[in-house]
C-alpha positions as a Python dict, from the first residue, in 0.01 Angstrom:
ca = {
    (1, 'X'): (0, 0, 0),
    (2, 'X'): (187, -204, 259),
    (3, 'X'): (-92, -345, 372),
    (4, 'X'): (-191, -451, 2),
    (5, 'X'): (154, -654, -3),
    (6, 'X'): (116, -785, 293),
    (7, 'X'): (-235, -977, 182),
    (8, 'X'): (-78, -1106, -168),
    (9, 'X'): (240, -1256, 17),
    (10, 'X'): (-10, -1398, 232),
    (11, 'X'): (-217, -1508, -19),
    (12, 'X'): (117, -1652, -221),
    (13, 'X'): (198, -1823, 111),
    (14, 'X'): (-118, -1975, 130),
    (15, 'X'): (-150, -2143, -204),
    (16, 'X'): (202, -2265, -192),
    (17, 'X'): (157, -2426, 129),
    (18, 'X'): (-161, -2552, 10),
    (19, 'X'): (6, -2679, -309),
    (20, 'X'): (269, -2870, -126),
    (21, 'X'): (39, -3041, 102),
    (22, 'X'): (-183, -3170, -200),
    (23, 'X'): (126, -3295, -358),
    (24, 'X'): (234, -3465, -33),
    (25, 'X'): (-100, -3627, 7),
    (26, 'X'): (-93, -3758, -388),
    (27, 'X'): (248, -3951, -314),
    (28, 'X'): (83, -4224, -99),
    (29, 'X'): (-176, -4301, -363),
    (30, 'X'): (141, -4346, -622),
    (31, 'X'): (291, -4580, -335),
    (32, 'X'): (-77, -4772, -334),
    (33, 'X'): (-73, -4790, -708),
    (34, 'X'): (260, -4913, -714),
    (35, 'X'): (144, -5237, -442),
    (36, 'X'): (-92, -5295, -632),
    (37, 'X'): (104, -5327, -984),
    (38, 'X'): (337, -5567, -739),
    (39, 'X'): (62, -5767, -653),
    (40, 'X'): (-128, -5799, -1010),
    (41, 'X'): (289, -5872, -1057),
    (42, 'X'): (313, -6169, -863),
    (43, 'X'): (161, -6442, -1115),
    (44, 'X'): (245, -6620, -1310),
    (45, 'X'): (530, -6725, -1086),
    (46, 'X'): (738, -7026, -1141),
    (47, 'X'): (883, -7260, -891),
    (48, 'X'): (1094, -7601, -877),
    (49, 'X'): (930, -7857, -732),
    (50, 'X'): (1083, -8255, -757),
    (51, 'X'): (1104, -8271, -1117),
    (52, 'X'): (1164, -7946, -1236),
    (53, 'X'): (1037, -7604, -1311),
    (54, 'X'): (607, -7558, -1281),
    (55, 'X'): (483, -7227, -1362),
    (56, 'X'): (143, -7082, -1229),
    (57, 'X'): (-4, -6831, -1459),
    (58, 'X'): (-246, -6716, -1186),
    (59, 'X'): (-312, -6727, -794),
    (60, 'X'): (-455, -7049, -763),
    (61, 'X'): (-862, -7007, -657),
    (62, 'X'): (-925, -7391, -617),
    (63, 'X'): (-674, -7679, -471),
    (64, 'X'): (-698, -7992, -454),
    (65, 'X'): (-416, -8185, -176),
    (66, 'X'): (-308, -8513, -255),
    (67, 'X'): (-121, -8585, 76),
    (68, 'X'): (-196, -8488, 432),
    (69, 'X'): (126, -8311, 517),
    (70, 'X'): (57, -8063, 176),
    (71, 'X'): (-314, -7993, 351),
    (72, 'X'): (-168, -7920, 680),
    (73, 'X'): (145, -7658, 521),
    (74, 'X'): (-161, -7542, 320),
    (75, 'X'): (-387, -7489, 604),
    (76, 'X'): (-99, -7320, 748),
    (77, 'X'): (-59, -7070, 529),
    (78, 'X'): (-427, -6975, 546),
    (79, 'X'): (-558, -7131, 240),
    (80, 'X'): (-835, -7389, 430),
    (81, 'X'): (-1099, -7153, 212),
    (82, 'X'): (-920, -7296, -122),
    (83, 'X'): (-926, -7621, -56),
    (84, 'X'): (-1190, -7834, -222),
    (85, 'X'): (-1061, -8185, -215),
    (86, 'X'): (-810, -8379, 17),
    (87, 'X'): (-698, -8751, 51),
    (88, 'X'): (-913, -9021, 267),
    (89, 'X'): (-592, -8990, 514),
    (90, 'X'): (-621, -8626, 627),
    (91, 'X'): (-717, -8624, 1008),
    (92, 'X'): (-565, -8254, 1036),
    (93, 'X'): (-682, -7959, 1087),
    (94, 'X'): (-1112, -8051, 1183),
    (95, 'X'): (-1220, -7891, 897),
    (96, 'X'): (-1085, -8117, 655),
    (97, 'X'): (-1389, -8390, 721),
    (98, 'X'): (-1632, -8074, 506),
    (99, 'X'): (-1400, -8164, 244),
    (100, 'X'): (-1406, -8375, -47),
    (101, 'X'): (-1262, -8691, -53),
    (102, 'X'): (-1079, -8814, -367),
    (103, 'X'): (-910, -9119, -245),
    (104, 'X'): (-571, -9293, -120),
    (105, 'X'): (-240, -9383, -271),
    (106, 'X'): (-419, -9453, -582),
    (107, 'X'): (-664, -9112, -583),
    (108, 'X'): (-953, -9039, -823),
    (109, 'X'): (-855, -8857, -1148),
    (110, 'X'): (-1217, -8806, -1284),
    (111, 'X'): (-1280, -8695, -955),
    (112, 'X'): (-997, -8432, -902),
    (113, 'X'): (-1150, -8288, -1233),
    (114, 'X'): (-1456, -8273, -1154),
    (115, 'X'): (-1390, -8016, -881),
    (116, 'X'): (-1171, -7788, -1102),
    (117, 'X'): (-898, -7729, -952),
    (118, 'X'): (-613, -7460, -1040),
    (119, 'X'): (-367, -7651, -841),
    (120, 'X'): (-325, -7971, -706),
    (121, 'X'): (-72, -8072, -454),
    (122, 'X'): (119, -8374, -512),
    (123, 'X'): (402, -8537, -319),
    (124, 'X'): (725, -8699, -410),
    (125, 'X'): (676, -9005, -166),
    (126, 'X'): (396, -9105, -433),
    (127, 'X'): (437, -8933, -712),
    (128, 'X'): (638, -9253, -920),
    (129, 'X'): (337, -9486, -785),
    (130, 'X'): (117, -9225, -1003),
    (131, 'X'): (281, -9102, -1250),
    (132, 'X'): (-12, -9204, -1518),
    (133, 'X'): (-279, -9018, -1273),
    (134, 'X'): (-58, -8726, -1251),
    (135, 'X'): (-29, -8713, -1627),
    (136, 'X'): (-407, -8718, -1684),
    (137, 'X'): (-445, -8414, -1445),
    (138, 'X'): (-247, -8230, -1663),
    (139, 'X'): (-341, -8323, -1947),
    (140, 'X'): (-683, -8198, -1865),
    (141, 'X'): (-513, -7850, -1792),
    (142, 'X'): (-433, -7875, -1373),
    (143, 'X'): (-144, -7738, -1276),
    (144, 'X'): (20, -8043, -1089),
    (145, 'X'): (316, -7934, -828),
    (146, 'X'): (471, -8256, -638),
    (147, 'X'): (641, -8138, -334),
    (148, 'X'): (990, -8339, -279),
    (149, 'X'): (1060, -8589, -17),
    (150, 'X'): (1164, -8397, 294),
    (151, 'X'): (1409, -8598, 556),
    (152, 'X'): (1532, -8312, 779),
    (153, 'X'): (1339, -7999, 927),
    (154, 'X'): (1505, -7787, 675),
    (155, 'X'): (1326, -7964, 403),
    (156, 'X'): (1025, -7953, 542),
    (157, 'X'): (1123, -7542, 580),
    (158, 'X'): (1158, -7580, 182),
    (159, 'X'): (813, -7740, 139),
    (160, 'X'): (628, -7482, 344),
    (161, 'X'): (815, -7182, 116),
    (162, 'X'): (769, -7406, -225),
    (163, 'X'): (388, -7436, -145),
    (164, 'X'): (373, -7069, -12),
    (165, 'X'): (530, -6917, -320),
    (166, 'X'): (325, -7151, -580),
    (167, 'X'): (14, -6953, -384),
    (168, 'X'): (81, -6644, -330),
    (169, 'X'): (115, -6641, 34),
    (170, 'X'): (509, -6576, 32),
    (171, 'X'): (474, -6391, 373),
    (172, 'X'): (240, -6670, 537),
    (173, 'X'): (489, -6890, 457),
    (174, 'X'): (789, -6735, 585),
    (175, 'X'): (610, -6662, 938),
    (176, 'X'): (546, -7051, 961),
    (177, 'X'): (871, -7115, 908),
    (178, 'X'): (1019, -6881, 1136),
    (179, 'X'): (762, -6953, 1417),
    (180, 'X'): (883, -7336, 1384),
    (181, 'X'): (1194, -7214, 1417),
    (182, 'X'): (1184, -7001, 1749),
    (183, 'X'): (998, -7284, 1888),
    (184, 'X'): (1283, -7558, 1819),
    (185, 'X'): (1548, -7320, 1941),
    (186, 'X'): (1380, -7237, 2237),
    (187, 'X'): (1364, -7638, 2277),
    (188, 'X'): (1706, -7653, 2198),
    (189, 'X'): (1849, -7356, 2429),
    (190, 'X'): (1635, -7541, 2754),
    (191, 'X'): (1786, -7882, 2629),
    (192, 'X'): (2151, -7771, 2708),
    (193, 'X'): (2044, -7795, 3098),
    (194, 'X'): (2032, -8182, 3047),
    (195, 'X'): (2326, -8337, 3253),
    (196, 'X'): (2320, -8679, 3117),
    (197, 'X'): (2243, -8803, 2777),
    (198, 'X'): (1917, -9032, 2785),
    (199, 'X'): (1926, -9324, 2521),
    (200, 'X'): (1622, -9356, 2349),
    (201, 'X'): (1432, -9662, 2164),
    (202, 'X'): (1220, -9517, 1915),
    (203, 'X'): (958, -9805, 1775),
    (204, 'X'): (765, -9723, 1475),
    (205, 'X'): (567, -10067, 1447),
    (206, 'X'): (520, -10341, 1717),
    (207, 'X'): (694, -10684, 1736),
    (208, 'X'): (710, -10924, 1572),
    (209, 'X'): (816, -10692, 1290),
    (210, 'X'): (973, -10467, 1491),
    (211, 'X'): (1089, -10116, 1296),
    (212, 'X'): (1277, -9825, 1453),
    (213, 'X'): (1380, -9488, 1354),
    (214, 'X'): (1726, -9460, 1226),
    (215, 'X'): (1957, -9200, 1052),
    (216, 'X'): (1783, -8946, 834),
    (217, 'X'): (1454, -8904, 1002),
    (218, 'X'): (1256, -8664, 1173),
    (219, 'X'): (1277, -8854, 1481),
    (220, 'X'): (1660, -8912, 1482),
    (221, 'X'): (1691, -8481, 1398),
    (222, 'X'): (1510, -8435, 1709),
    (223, 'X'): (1675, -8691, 1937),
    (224, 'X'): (1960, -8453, 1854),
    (225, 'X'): (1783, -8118, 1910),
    (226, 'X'): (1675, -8218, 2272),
    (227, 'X'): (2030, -8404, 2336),
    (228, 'X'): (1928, -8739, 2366),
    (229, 'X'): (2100, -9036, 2184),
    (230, 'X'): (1932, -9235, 1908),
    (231, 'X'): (1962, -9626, 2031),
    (232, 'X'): (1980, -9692, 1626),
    (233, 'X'): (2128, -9412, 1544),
    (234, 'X'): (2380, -9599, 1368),
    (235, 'X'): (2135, -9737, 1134),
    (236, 'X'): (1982, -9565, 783),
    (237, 'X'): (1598, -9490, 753),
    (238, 'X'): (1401, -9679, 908),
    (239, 'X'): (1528, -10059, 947),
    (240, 'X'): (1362, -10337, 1136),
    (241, 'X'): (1524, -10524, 1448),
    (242, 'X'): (1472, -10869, 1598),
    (243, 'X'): (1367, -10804, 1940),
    (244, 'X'): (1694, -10990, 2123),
    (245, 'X'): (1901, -10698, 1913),
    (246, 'X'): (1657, -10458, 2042),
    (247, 'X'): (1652, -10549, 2395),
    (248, 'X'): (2087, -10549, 2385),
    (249, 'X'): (2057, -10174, 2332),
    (250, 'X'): (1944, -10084, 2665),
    (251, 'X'): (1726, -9773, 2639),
    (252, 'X'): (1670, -9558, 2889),
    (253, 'X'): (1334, -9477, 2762),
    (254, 'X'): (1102, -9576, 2506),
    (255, 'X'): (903, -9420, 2242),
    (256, 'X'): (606, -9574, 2068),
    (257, 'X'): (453, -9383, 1718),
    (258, 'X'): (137, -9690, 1682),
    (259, 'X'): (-93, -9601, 1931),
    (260, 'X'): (-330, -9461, 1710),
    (261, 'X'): (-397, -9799, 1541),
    (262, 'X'): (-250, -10056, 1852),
    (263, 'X'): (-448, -10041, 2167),
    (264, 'X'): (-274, -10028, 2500),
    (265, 'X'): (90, -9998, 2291),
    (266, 'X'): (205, -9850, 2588),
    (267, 'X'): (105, -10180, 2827),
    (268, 'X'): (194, -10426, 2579),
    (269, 'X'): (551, -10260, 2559),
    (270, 'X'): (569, -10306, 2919),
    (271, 'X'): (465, -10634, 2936),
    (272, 'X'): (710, -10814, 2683),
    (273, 'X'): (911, -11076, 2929),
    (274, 'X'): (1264, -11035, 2719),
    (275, 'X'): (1290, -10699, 2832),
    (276, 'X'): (1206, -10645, 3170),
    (277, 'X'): (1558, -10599, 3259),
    (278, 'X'): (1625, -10270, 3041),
    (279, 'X'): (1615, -9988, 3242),
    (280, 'X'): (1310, -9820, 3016),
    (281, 'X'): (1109, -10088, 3118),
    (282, 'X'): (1210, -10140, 3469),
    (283, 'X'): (1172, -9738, 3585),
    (284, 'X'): (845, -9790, 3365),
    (285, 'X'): (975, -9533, 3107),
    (286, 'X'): (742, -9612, 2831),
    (287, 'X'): (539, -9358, 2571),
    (288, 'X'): (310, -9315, 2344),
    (289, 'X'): (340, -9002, 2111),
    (290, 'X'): (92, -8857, 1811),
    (291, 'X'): (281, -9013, 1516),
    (292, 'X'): (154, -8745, 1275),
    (293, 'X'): (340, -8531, 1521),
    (294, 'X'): (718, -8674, 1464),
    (295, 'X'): (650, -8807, 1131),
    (296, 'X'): (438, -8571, 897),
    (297, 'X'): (621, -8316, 743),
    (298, 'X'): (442, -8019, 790),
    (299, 'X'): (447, -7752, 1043),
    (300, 'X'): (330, -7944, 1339),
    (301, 'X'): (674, -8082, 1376),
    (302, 'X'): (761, -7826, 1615),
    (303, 'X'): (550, -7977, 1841),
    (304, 'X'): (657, -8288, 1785),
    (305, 'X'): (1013, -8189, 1929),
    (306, 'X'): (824, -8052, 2231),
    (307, 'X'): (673, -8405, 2264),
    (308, 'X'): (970, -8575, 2229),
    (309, 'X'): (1116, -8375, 2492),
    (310, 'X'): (891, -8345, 2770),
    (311, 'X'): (891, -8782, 2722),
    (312, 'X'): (1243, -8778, 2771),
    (313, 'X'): (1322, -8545, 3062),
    (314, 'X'): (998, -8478, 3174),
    (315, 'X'): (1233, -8266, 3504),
    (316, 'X'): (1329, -8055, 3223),
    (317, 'X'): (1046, -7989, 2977),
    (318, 'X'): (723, -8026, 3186),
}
């Protein structure tokens, strides 16, 4: 009789313990269903780009890119596959020459239909230039998000999360942005070995319309980052200089942005007779950077502080 009780405890034991283990294994398939409600969840989402509030009632399948720093933050975020049209300007990543090209400032609205796009990504900078185009696209029943103006890294941090949310690559975006970030400390945090301040000439277009990089651009931001002084860092945006008030600055070094489209900017620089007593020219502290690099607002600024500092104190950052 013992015995007997023994076996139906046993068996009680059994079944309970089985019970409990087929209710632990049914919670992670709750937890699955659960994602998965979040992620059917996630659209329509709305977002605020420069003129207000833009809903998207589903995860875009097609986009079209209006602007080459949109394709780049796009490409970023691992949406190259999406992409079916881009402006005649992209250059960045290679595999934007496979993809359509529906013009310049002024692009092609039958065009952008044609391809039927859930999404196309406009830009502030333009935007008022197009405002008819723009209208047309939605009108025809495209989604149209224009991405504001961005002046400081941090805007450019609000681009990458406005384009990543609008998406659905939330996460993508926030790992761009905090990669930039790490990078540009870890720029910053080497730059505090620098001794002495370098004063730098930054020239966005050669003489005789000479233009420089004031206050309020990327290139005066990262001046700062790698402590280095702006010559015309007095100055707002981006204002143009007769080359006697250039030369009075005095620049320890120089940076050119136009060798892409100039030839030999670097020689030609070098070779100008007003200023071969300013200390850039005389040590033969000259260079040429990647102007999409310090200019485009997209995630490849990071290395265009890294640029910008190995030019500069080269002891340092090389």
């Amino acid at each position: 009789m013992k015995k007997w009780k023994q076996y139906v405890w046993l068996l009680v034991l059994v079944l309970t313990l089985g019970l409990a283990a087929c209710a632990n294994n049914a919670e992670p398939a709750k937890e699955i269903k659960q994602e998965e409600k979040v992620a059917e969840a996630a659209f329509p989402v709305t977002v605020k780009d420069a003129f207000g509030d833009v809903t998207i009632e589903k995860e875009p399948a097609k986009i079209v890119s209006l602007i080459p720093s949109n394709t780049e933050i796009a490409y970023a975020l691992g949406l190259g596959d999406k992409i079916v049209g881009v402006s005649d300007f992209d250059n960045y990543p290679e595999d934007v020459k496979n993809k359509e090209k529906i013009g310049g400032m002024e692009f092609n609205v039958e065009k952008i239909i044609a391809l039927q796009p859930d999404v196309v990504l406009a830009h502030a900078s333009s935007a008022h230039n197009s405002e008819e185009g723009l209208k047309q696209l939605k009108d025809a029943g495209i989604t149209v998000i224009v991405v504001p103006n961005a002046t400081s890294l941090n805007d450019v941090y609000a681009s990458i999360e406005l384009i990543g949310k609008a998406t659905g690559k939330t996460k993508e975006a926030s790992d761009v942005v905090k990669q930039m970030k790490q990078k540009i400390d870890a720029i910053a945090e080497k730059a505090k070995e620098v001794k002495e301040e370098a004063t730098v000439w930054v020239e966005v277009s050669p003489a005789p319309e000479i233009y420089t990089a004031g206050k309020g651009t990327f290139m005066d931001e990262m001046l700062t980052i790698i402590h280095a002084k702006n010559a015309a860092g007095d100055q707002e945006g981006w204002p143009m200089f007769t080359e006697e008030d250039a030369v009075a600055l005095n620049p320890d070094v120089i940076i050119t942005t136009y060798g892409y489209y100039t030839p030999n900017a670097v020689e030609q620089v070098l070779a100008r007779p007003a200023w071969r007593d300013v200390p850039a020219i005389k040590n033969k502290r000259v260079y040429d950077v990647n102007s999409d690099l310090v200019s485009r607002p997209g995630p490849r600024l990071a290395e265009g502080v890294e640029e910008i500092a190995k030019a500069v104190y080269p002891d340092i950052f090389q």
